[in-house]
Amino acid sequence: MHYEPKSKLGRVINEIEETLIAGILGLMAVVTFANVVARYVFNSNILWALETTAVLFAWLVLLGASYCVKTRAHLGVDVVLNLLSPGPRRLLSLLAVGACLAFSVLLLIGSWNYWAPFAALPMLDGTLKDQAWYEVNDIPMLDFLRFIEGPMNQGEAYEKLPRFIPYAALPLGLFLLTFRFLQVGWRVLTGQQDTIIASHEAEDLMEEVAAEAKKEG
């Protein structure tokens, strides 16, 4: 099922998200391929390739999770829901959204408390632990980011990328996930949709493929 935002702003945001996710996936493929070539053709190794791929994968998963909530692309079981009338179905969907929201909020709190010290920001209990000088293991510092060395590292040069940059995927991704669950809850409450997931994904996909084939024929 293809998701089509109704507003112009929604379409722009959708394009940004899709482009970012596709870009991250493409960059992972390029870095991995380059490292394979370096290792087996030139008998060398790109030291930072493995850690970079792991960081990109984390961003991909966390951004993709919230995007799939928005587009109703997550897999789910709807056998019980399909046996119910619209009223009880909506109630169960709201309960499911509530459980998902509770889970995502707990993850958001934990992710902020984990990330905040690396960014020299207070945790949610007001505790301030300045760990902005922590660096990743292998990814080198990018020159265009040198301006952050003054405010974040007391003017000292970073040899490797500071952790607060790649680790920002945690609070950002889980904030987006929480926001998407709030959006879904509102749509269910107002009757715009009655489930979190799309029913009969396989059948819908086959119908779309058949329709496209008929047009081309």
PDB file of C-alpha atoms in Angstrom:
ATOM      1  CA  MET A   1       0.000   0.000   0.000  1.00  0.00           C
ATOM      2  CA  HIS A   2       1.553   3.245  -1.109  1.00  0.00           C
ATOM      3  CA  TYR A   3       1.237   6.139   1.331  1.00  0.00           C
ATOM      4  CA  GLU A   4       0.169   9.490  -0.108  1.00  0.00           C
ATOM      5  CA  PRO A   5       0.226  12.509   2.239  1.00  0.00           C
ATOM      6  CA  LYS A   6      -2.709  14.858   1.764  1.00  0.00           C
ATOM      7  CA  SER A   7      -1.001  18.216   2.419  1.00  0.00           C
ATOM      8  CA  LYS A   8       1.857  19.830   0.534  1.00  0.00           C
ATOM      9  CA  LEU A   9       3.930  19.991   3.742  1.00  0.00           C
ATOM     10  CA  GLY A  10       3.230  16.309   4.342  1.00  0.00           C
ATOM     11  CA  ARG A  11       4.449  15.443   0.859  1.00  0.00           C
ATOM     12  CA  VAL A  12       7.632  17.465   1.361  1.00  0.00           C
ATOM     13  CA  ILE A  13       8.337  15.767   4.708  1.00  0.00           C
ATOM     14  CA  ASN A  14       7.593  12.403   3.144  1.00  0.00           C
ATOM     15  CA  GLU A  15      10.072  13.077   0.334  1.00  0.00           C
ATOM     16  CA  ILE A  16      12.739  14.136   2.847  1.00  0.00           C
ATOM     17  CA  GLU A  17      12.258  10.988   4.914  1.00  0.00           C
ATOM     18  CA  GLU A  18      12.278   8.681   1.904  1.00  0.00           C
ATOM     19  CA  THR A  19      15.337  10.365   0.429  1.00  0.00           C
ATOM     20  CA  LEU A  20      17.208  10.224   3.738  1.00  0.00           C
ATOM     21  CA  ILE A  21      16.415   6.545   4.279  1.00  0.00           C
ATOM     22  CA  ALA A  22      17.376   5.672   0.705  1.00  0.00           C
ATOM     23  CA  GLY A  23      20.551   7.747   0.994  1.00  0.00           C
ATOM     24  CA  ILE A  24      21.616   5.994   4.194  1.00  0.00           C
ATOM     25  CA  LEU A  25      20.974   2.591   2.626  1.00  0.00           C
ATOM     26  CA  GLY A  26      22.943   3.557  -0.467  1.00  0.00           C
ATOM     27  CA  LEU A  27      25.837   4.916   1.585  1.00  0.00           C
ATOM     28  CA  MET A  28      25.977   1.677   3.592  1.00  0.00           C
ATOM     29  CA  ALA A  29      26.224  -0.280   0.347  1.00  0.00           C
ATOM     30  CA  VAL A  30      28.978   1.982  -1.029  1.00  0.00           C
ATOM     31  CA  VAL A  31      31.099   1.843   2.142  1.00  0.00           C
ATOM     32  CA  THR A  32      30.718  -1.931   2.430  1.00  0.00           C
ATOM     33  CA  PHE A  33      31.533  -2.472  -1.250  1.00  0.00           C
ATOM     34  CA  ALA A  34      34.576  -0.187  -1.032  1.00  0.00           C
ATOM     35  CA  ASN A  35      35.869  -2.096   1.982  1.00  0.00           C
ATOM     36  CA  VAL A  36      35.400  -5.446   0.230  1.00  0.00           C
ATOM     37  CA  VAL A  37      37.327  -4.167  -2.795  1.00  0.00           C
ATOM     38  CA  ALA A  38      40.075  -2.747  -0.576  1.00  0.00           C
ATOM     39  CA  ARG A  39      40.396  -6.006   1.327  1.00  0.00           C
ATOM     40  CA  TYR A  40      40.287  -8.566  -1.485  1.00  0.00           C
ATOM     41  CA  VAL A  41      41.752  -6.577  -4.370  1.00  0.00           C
ATOM     42  CA  PHE A  42      44.321  -4.323  -2.716  1.00  0.00           C
ATOM     43  CA  ASN A  43      44.940  -6.450   0.404  1.00  0.00           C
ATOM     44  CA  SER A  44      44.148  -3.416   2.543  1.00  0.00           C
ATOM     45  CA  ASN A  45      41.362  -2.303   4.843  1.00  0.00           C
ATOM     46  CA  ILE A  46      39.225   0.788   5.445  1.00  0.00           C
ATOM     47  CA  LEU A  47      39.575   1.013   9.206  1.00  0.00           C
ATOM     48  CA  TRP A  48      36.453   3.065   9.793  1.00  0.00           C
ATOM     49  CA  ALA A  49      34.167   1.151   7.393  1.00  0.00           C
ATOM     50  CA  LEU A  50      32.700  -1.339   9.890  1.00  0.00           C
ATOM     51  CA  GLU A  51      31.854   1.241  12.537  1.00  0.00           C
ATOM     52  CA  THR A  52      30.445   3.619   9.927  1.00  0.00           C
ATOM     53  CA  THR A  53      28.184   0.891   8.570  1.00  0.00           C
ATOM     54  CA  ALA A  54      26.990   0.032  12.077  1.00  0.00           C
ATOM     55  CA  VAL A  55      26.174   3.695  12.796  1.00  0.00           C
ATOM     56  CA  LEU A  56      24.361   4.112   9.476  1.00  0.00           C
ATOM     57  CA  PHE A  57      22.396   0.933  10.142  1.00  0.00           C
ATOM     58  CA  ALA A  58      21.274   2.311  13.515  1.00  0.00           C
ATOM     59  CA  TRP A  59      20.067   5.514  11.836  1.00  0.00           C
ATOM     60  CA  LEU A  60      18.326   3.465   9.142  1.00  0.00           C
ATOM     61  CA  VAL A  61      16.476   1.279  11.650  1.00  0.00           C
ATOM     62  CA  LEU A  62      15.384   4.101  13.927  1.00  0.00           C
ATOM     63  CA  LEU A  63      14.251   6.427  11.138  1.00  0.00           C
ATOM     64  CA  GLY A  64      12.672   3.530   9.250  1.00  0.00           C
ATOM     65  CA  ALA A  65      10.686   2.394  12.275  1.00  0.00           C
ATOM     66  CA  SER A  66       8.907   5.737  12.610  1.00  0.00           C
ATOM     67  CA  TYR A  67       8.421   6.011   8.844  1.00  0.00           C
ATOM     68  CA  CYS A  68       6.791   2.580   8.750  1.00  0.00           C
ATOM     69  CA  VAL A  69       4.397   3.590  11.535  1.00  0.00           C
ATOM     70  CA  LYS A  70       3.347   6.580   9.453  1.00  0.00           C
ATOM     71  CA  THR A  71       2.885   4.556   6.274  1.00  0.00           C
ATOM     72  CA  ARG A  72       1.303   1.570   8.079  1.00  0.00           C
ATOM     73  CA  ALA A  73       4.030  -0.693   6.721  1.00  0.00           C
ATOM     74  CA  HIS A  74       4.732  -2.655   9.912  1.00  0.00           C
ATOM     75  CA  LEU A  75       3.643  -6.281   9.894  1.00  0.00           C
ATOM     76  CA  GLY A  76       0.849  -7.339  12.203  1.00  0.00           C
ATOM     77  CA  VAL A  77      -1.823  -9.955  12.845  1.00  0.00           C
ATOM     78  CA  ASP A  78      -5.365  -8.774  12.134  1.00  0.00           C
ATOM     79  CA  VAL A  79      -7.316 -12.039  12.448  1.00  0.00           C
ATOM     80  CA  VAL A  80      -9.123 -10.947  15.628  1.00  0.00           C
ATOM     81  CA  LEU A  81      -9.615  -7.371  14.430  1.00  0.00           C
ATOM     82  CA  ASN A  82     -11.318  -8.530  11.241  1.00  0.00           C
ATOM     83  CA  LEU A  83     -13.869 -10.488  13.308  1.00  0.00           C
ATOM     84  CA  LEU A  84     -14.971  -7.371  15.179  1.00  0.00           C
ATOM     85  CA  SER A  85     -17.354  -4.600  14.267  1.00  0.00           C
ATOM     86  CA  PRO A  86     -15.920  -1.095  13.696  1.00  0.00           C
ATOM     87  CA  GLY A  87     -16.535   0.094  17.273  1.00  0.00           C
ATOM     88  CA  PRO A  88     -14.695  -2.679  19.154  1.00  0.00           C
ATOM     89  CA  ARG A  89     -12.024  -2.707  16.444  1.00  0.00           C
ATOM     90  CA  ARG A  90     -11.327   0.977  17.038  1.00  0.00           C
ATOM     91  CA  LEU A  91     -11.221   0.413  20.803  1.00  0.00           C
ATOM     92  CA  LEU A  92      -8.680  -2.381  20.465  1.00  0.00           C
ATOM     93  CA  SER A  93      -6.639  -0.239  18.093  1.00  0.00           C
ATOM     94  CA  LEU A  94      -6.601   2.605  20.621  1.00  0.00           C
ATOM     95  CA  LEU A  95      -5.444   0.184  23.325  1.00  0.00           C
ATOM     96  CA  ALA A  96      -2.683  -1.013  20.997  1.00  0.00           C
ATOM     97  CA  VAL A  97      -1.637   2.565  20.277  1.00  0.00           C
ATOM     98  CA  GLY A  98      -1.572   3.275  24.010  1.00  0.00           C
ATOM     99  CA  ALA A  99       0.711   0.290  24.637  1.00  0.00           C
ATOM    100  CA  CYS A 100       2.989   1.348  21.764  1.00  0.00           C
ATOM    101  CA  LEU A 101       3.101   4.909  23.086  1.00  0.00           C
ATOM    102  CA  ALA A 102       4.012   3.764  26.595  1.00  0.00           C
ATOM    103  CA  PHE A 103       6.805   1.619  25.161  1.00  0.00           C
ATOM    104  CA  SER A 104       8.155   4.360  22.890  1.00  0.00           C
ATOM    105  CA  VAL A 105       8.033   6.998  25.648  1.00  0.00           C
ATOM    106  CA  LEU A 106      10.045   4.745  27.976  1.00  0.00           C
ATOM    107  CA  LEU A 107      12.579   4.204  25.196  1.00  0.00           C
ATOM    108  CA  LEU A 108      12.668   7.953  24.495  1.00  0.00           C
ATOM    109  CA  ILE A 109      13.397   8.735  28.150  1.00  0.00           C
ATOM    110  CA  GLY A 110      16.142   6.120  28.272  1.00  0.00           C
ATOM    111  CA  SER A 111      17.651   7.238  24.984  1.00  0.00           C
ATOM    112  CA  TRP A 112      17.770  10.884  26.067  1.00  0.00           C
ATOM    113  CA  ASN A 113      19.404  10.012  29.389  1.00  0.00           C
ATOM    114  CA  TYR A 114      21.972   7.903  27.561  1.00  0.00           C
ATOM    115  CA  TRP A 115      22.725  10.486  24.859  1.00  0.00           C
ATOM    116  CA  ALA A 116      22.589  13.719  26.882  1.00  0.00           C
ATOM    117  CA  PRO A 117      25.979  13.337  28.659  1.00  0.00           C
ATOM    118  CA  PHE A 118      27.735  12.947  25.293  1.00  0.00           C
ATOM    119  CA  ALA A 119      26.188  16.248  24.188  1.00  0.00           C
ATOM    120  CA  ALA A 120      26.909  18.012  27.521  1.00  0.00           C
ATOM    121  CA  LEU A 121      23.157  18.335  28.140  1.00  0.00           C
ATOM    122  CA  PRO A 122      21.280  17.586  31.379  1.00  0.00           C
ATOM    123  CA  MET A 123      19.446  14.304  31.770  1.00  0.00           C
ATOM    124  CA  LEU A 124      15.757  14.363  32.555  1.00  0.00           C
ATOM    125  CA  ASP A 125      16.405  14.252  36.309  1.00  0.00           C
ATOM    126  CA  GLY A 126      18.534  17.399  36.040  1.00  0.00           C
ATOM    127  CA  THR A 127      21.864  15.576  36.365  1.00  0.00           C
ATOM    128  CA  LEU A 128      24.591  17.032  34.170  1.00  0.00           C
ATOM    129  CA  LYS A 129      27.502  14.825  33.139  1.00  0.00           C
ATOM    130  CA  ASP A 130      29.786  16.405  30.565  1.00  0.00           C
ATOM    131  CA  GLN A 131      31.109  13.616  28.350  1.00  0.00           C
ATOM    132  CA  ALA A 132      31.255  15.624  25.140  1.00  0.00           C
ATOM    133  CA  TRP A 133      34.917  14.704  24.743  1.00  0.00           C
ATOM    134  CA  TYR A 134      34.061  11.031  24.180  1.00  0.00           C
ATOM    135  CA  GLU A 135      34.903   9.905  20.661  1.00  0.00           C
ATOM    136  CA  VAL A 136      33.941   6.931  18.516  1.00  0.00           C
ATOM    137  CA  ASN A 137      36.502   4.190  17.952  1.00  0.00           C
ATOM    138  CA  ASP A 138      37.443   4.530  14.289  1.00  0.00           C
ATOM    139  CA  ILE A 139      35.466   7.149  12.359  1.00  0.00           C
ATOM    140  CA  PRO A 140      37.770  10.162  11.740  1.00  0.00           C
ATOM    141  CA  MET A 141      36.665  13.691  12.554  1.00  0.00           C
ATOM    142  CA  LEU A 142      35.223  15.513   9.558  1.00  0.00           C
ATOM    143  CA  ASP A 143      36.846  18.869   8.836  1.00  0.00           C
ATOM    144  CA  PHE A 144      33.583  20.719   8.224  1.00  0.00           C
ATOM    145  CA  LEU A 145      32.547  19.872  11.795  1.00  0.00           C
ATOM    146  CA  ARG A 146      35.645  21.397  13.401  1.00  0.00           C
ATOM    147  CA  PHE A 147      33.607  24.410  14.507  1.00  0.00           C
ATOM    148  CA  ILE A 148      32.060  22.335  17.312  1.00  0.00           C
ATOM    149  CA  GLU A 149      35.438  21.799  18.981  1.00  0.00           C
ATOM    150  CA  GLY A 150      35.283  25.187  20.694  1.00  0.00           C
ATOM    151  CA  PRO A 151      31.925  24.919  22.448  1.00  0.00           C
ATOM    152  CA  MET A 152      31.883  21.123  22.866  1.00  0.00           C
ATOM    153  CA  ASN A 153      35.503  20.174  23.581  1.00  0.00           C
ATOM    154  CA  GLN A 154      36.971  23.328  25.157  1.00  0.00           C
ATOM    155  CA  GLY A 155      38.868  24.125  21.981  1.00  0.00           C
ATOM    156  CA  GLU A 156      40.672  20.781  21.894  1.00  0.00           C
ATOM    157  CA  ALA A 157      40.778  19.039  18.526  1.00  0.00           C
ATOM    158  CA  TYR A 158      38.803  15.870  18.039  1.00  0.00           C
ATOM    159  CA  GLU A 159      40.812  13.063  16.486  1.00  0.00           C
ATOM    160  CA  LYS A 160      37.718  10.950  15.920  1.00  0.00           C
ATOM    161  CA  LEU A 161      34.059  11.868  15.523  1.00  0.00           C
ATOM    162  CA  PRO A 162      32.480  12.838  18.867  1.00  0.00           C
ATOM    163  CA  ARG A 163      29.919  10.295  20.001  1.00  0.00           C
ATOM    164  CA  PHE A 164      27.063  12.741  20.431  1.00  0.00           C
ATOM    165  CA  ILE A 165      26.752  13.077  16.631  1.00  0.00           C
ATOM    166  CA  PRO A 166      26.118   9.445  15.613  1.00  0.00           C
ATOM    167  CA  TYR A 167      24.363   8.654  18.894  1.00  0.00           C
ATOM    168  CA  ALA A 168      21.815  11.411  18.180  1.00  0.00           C
ATOM    169  CA  ALA A 169      19.951   8.732  16.213  1.00  0.00           C
ATOM    170  CA  LEU A 170      18.608   7.434  19.522  1.00  0.00           C
ATOM    171  CA  PRO A 171      16.657  10.466  20.826  1.00  0.00           C
ATOM    172  CA  LEU A 172      15.777  11.658  17.313  1.00  0.00           C
ATOM    173  CA  GLY A 173      14.509   8.299  16.098  1.00  0.00           C
ATOM    174  CA  LEU A 174      12.514   7.584  19.248  1.00  0.00           C
ATOM    175  CA  PHE A 175      11.047  11.089  19.315  1.00  0.00           C
ATOM    176  CA  LEU A 176       9.820  10.559  15.758  1.00  0.00           C
ATOM    177  CA  LEU A 177       8.477   7.124  16.699  1.00  0.00           C
ATOM    178  CA  THR A 178       6.542   8.584  19.642  1.00  0.00           C
ATOM    179  CA  PHE A 179       5.223  11.401  17.459  1.00  0.00           C
ATOM    180  CA  ARG A 180       4.070   8.935  14.792  1.00  0.00           C
ATOM    181  CA  PHE A 181       2.197   6.859  17.368  1.00  0.00           C
ATOM    182  CA  LEU A 182       0.467  10.034  18.558  1.00  0.00           C
ATOM    183  CA  GLN A 183      -0.528  10.747  14.954  1.00  0.00           C
ATOM    184  CA  VAL A 184      -1.864   7.226  14.511  1.00  0.00           C
ATOM    185  CA  GLY A 185      -3.805   7.477  17.771  1.00  0.00           C
ATOM    186  CA  TRP A 186      -5.414  10.706  16.579  1.00  0.00           C
ATOM    187  CA  ARG A 187      -6.350   9.199  13.218  1.00  0.00           C
ATOM    188  CA  VAL A 188      -7.913   6.167  14.909  1.00  0.00           C
ATOM    189  CA  LEU A 189      -9.752   8.367  17.416  1.00  0.00           C
ATOM    190  CA  THR A 190     -11.174  10.581  14.667  1.00  0.00           C
ATOM    191  CA  GLY A 191     -12.167   7.652  12.453  1.00  0.00           C
ATOM    192  CA  GLN A 192      -9.634   8.267   9.688  1.00  0.00           C
ATOM    193  CA  GLN A 193      -8.358   4.700  10.130  1.00  0.00           C
ATOM    194  CA  ASP A 194      -9.390   1.793  12.308  1.00  0.00           C
ATOM    195  CA  THR A 195      -6.152  -0.174  12.711  1.00  0.00           C
ATOM    196  CA  ILE A 196      -2.468   0.553  13.227  1.00  0.00           C
ATOM    197  CA  ILE A 197      -1.418  -1.783  10.444  1.00  0.00           C
ATOM    198  CA  ALA A 198      -2.763  -2.137   6.937  1.00  0.00           C
ATOM    199  CA  SER A 199      -5.009  -5.170   6.537  1.00  0.00           C
ATOM    200  CA  HIS A 200      -4.262  -7.771   3.895  1.00  0.00           C
ATOM    201  CA  GLU A 201      -0.970  -6.262   2.780  1.00  0.00           C
ATOM    202  CA  ALA A 202      -0.191  -9.154   0.436  1.00  0.00           C
ATOM    203  CA  GLU A 203      -3.541  -8.990  -1.327  1.00  0.00           C
ATOM    204  CA  ASP A 204      -3.297  -5.233  -1.748  1.00  0.00           C
ATOM    205  CA  LEU A 205       0.207  -5.556  -3.169  1.00  0.00           C
ATOM    206  CA  MET A 206      -0.879  -8.222  -5.646  1.00  0.00           C
ATOM    207  CA  GLU A 207      -3.790  -6.062  -6.766  1.00  0.00           C
ATOM    208  CA  GLU A 208      -1.440  -3.112  -7.333  1.00  0.00           C
ATOM    209  CA  VAL A 209       0.963  -5.303  -9.340  1.00  0.00           C
ATOM    210  CA  ALA A 210      -1.903  -6.689 -11.420  1.00  0.00           C
ATOM    211  CA  ALA A 211      -3.247  -3.181 -12.073  1.00  0.00           C
ATOM    212  CA  GLU A 212       0.187  -1.942 -13.178  1.00  0.00           C
ATOM    213  CA  ALA A 213       0.634  -4.946 -15.441  1.00  0.00           C
ATOM    214  CA  LYS A 214      -2.792  -4.338 -16.983  1.00  0.00           C
ATOM    215  CA  LYS A 215      -1.896  -0.699 -17.699  1.00  0.00           C
ATOM    216  CA  GLU A 216       1.391  -1.646 -19.315  1.00  0.00           C
ATOM    217  CA  GLY A 217      -0.353  -4.364 -21.354  1.00  0.00           C
TER     218      GLY A 217
END
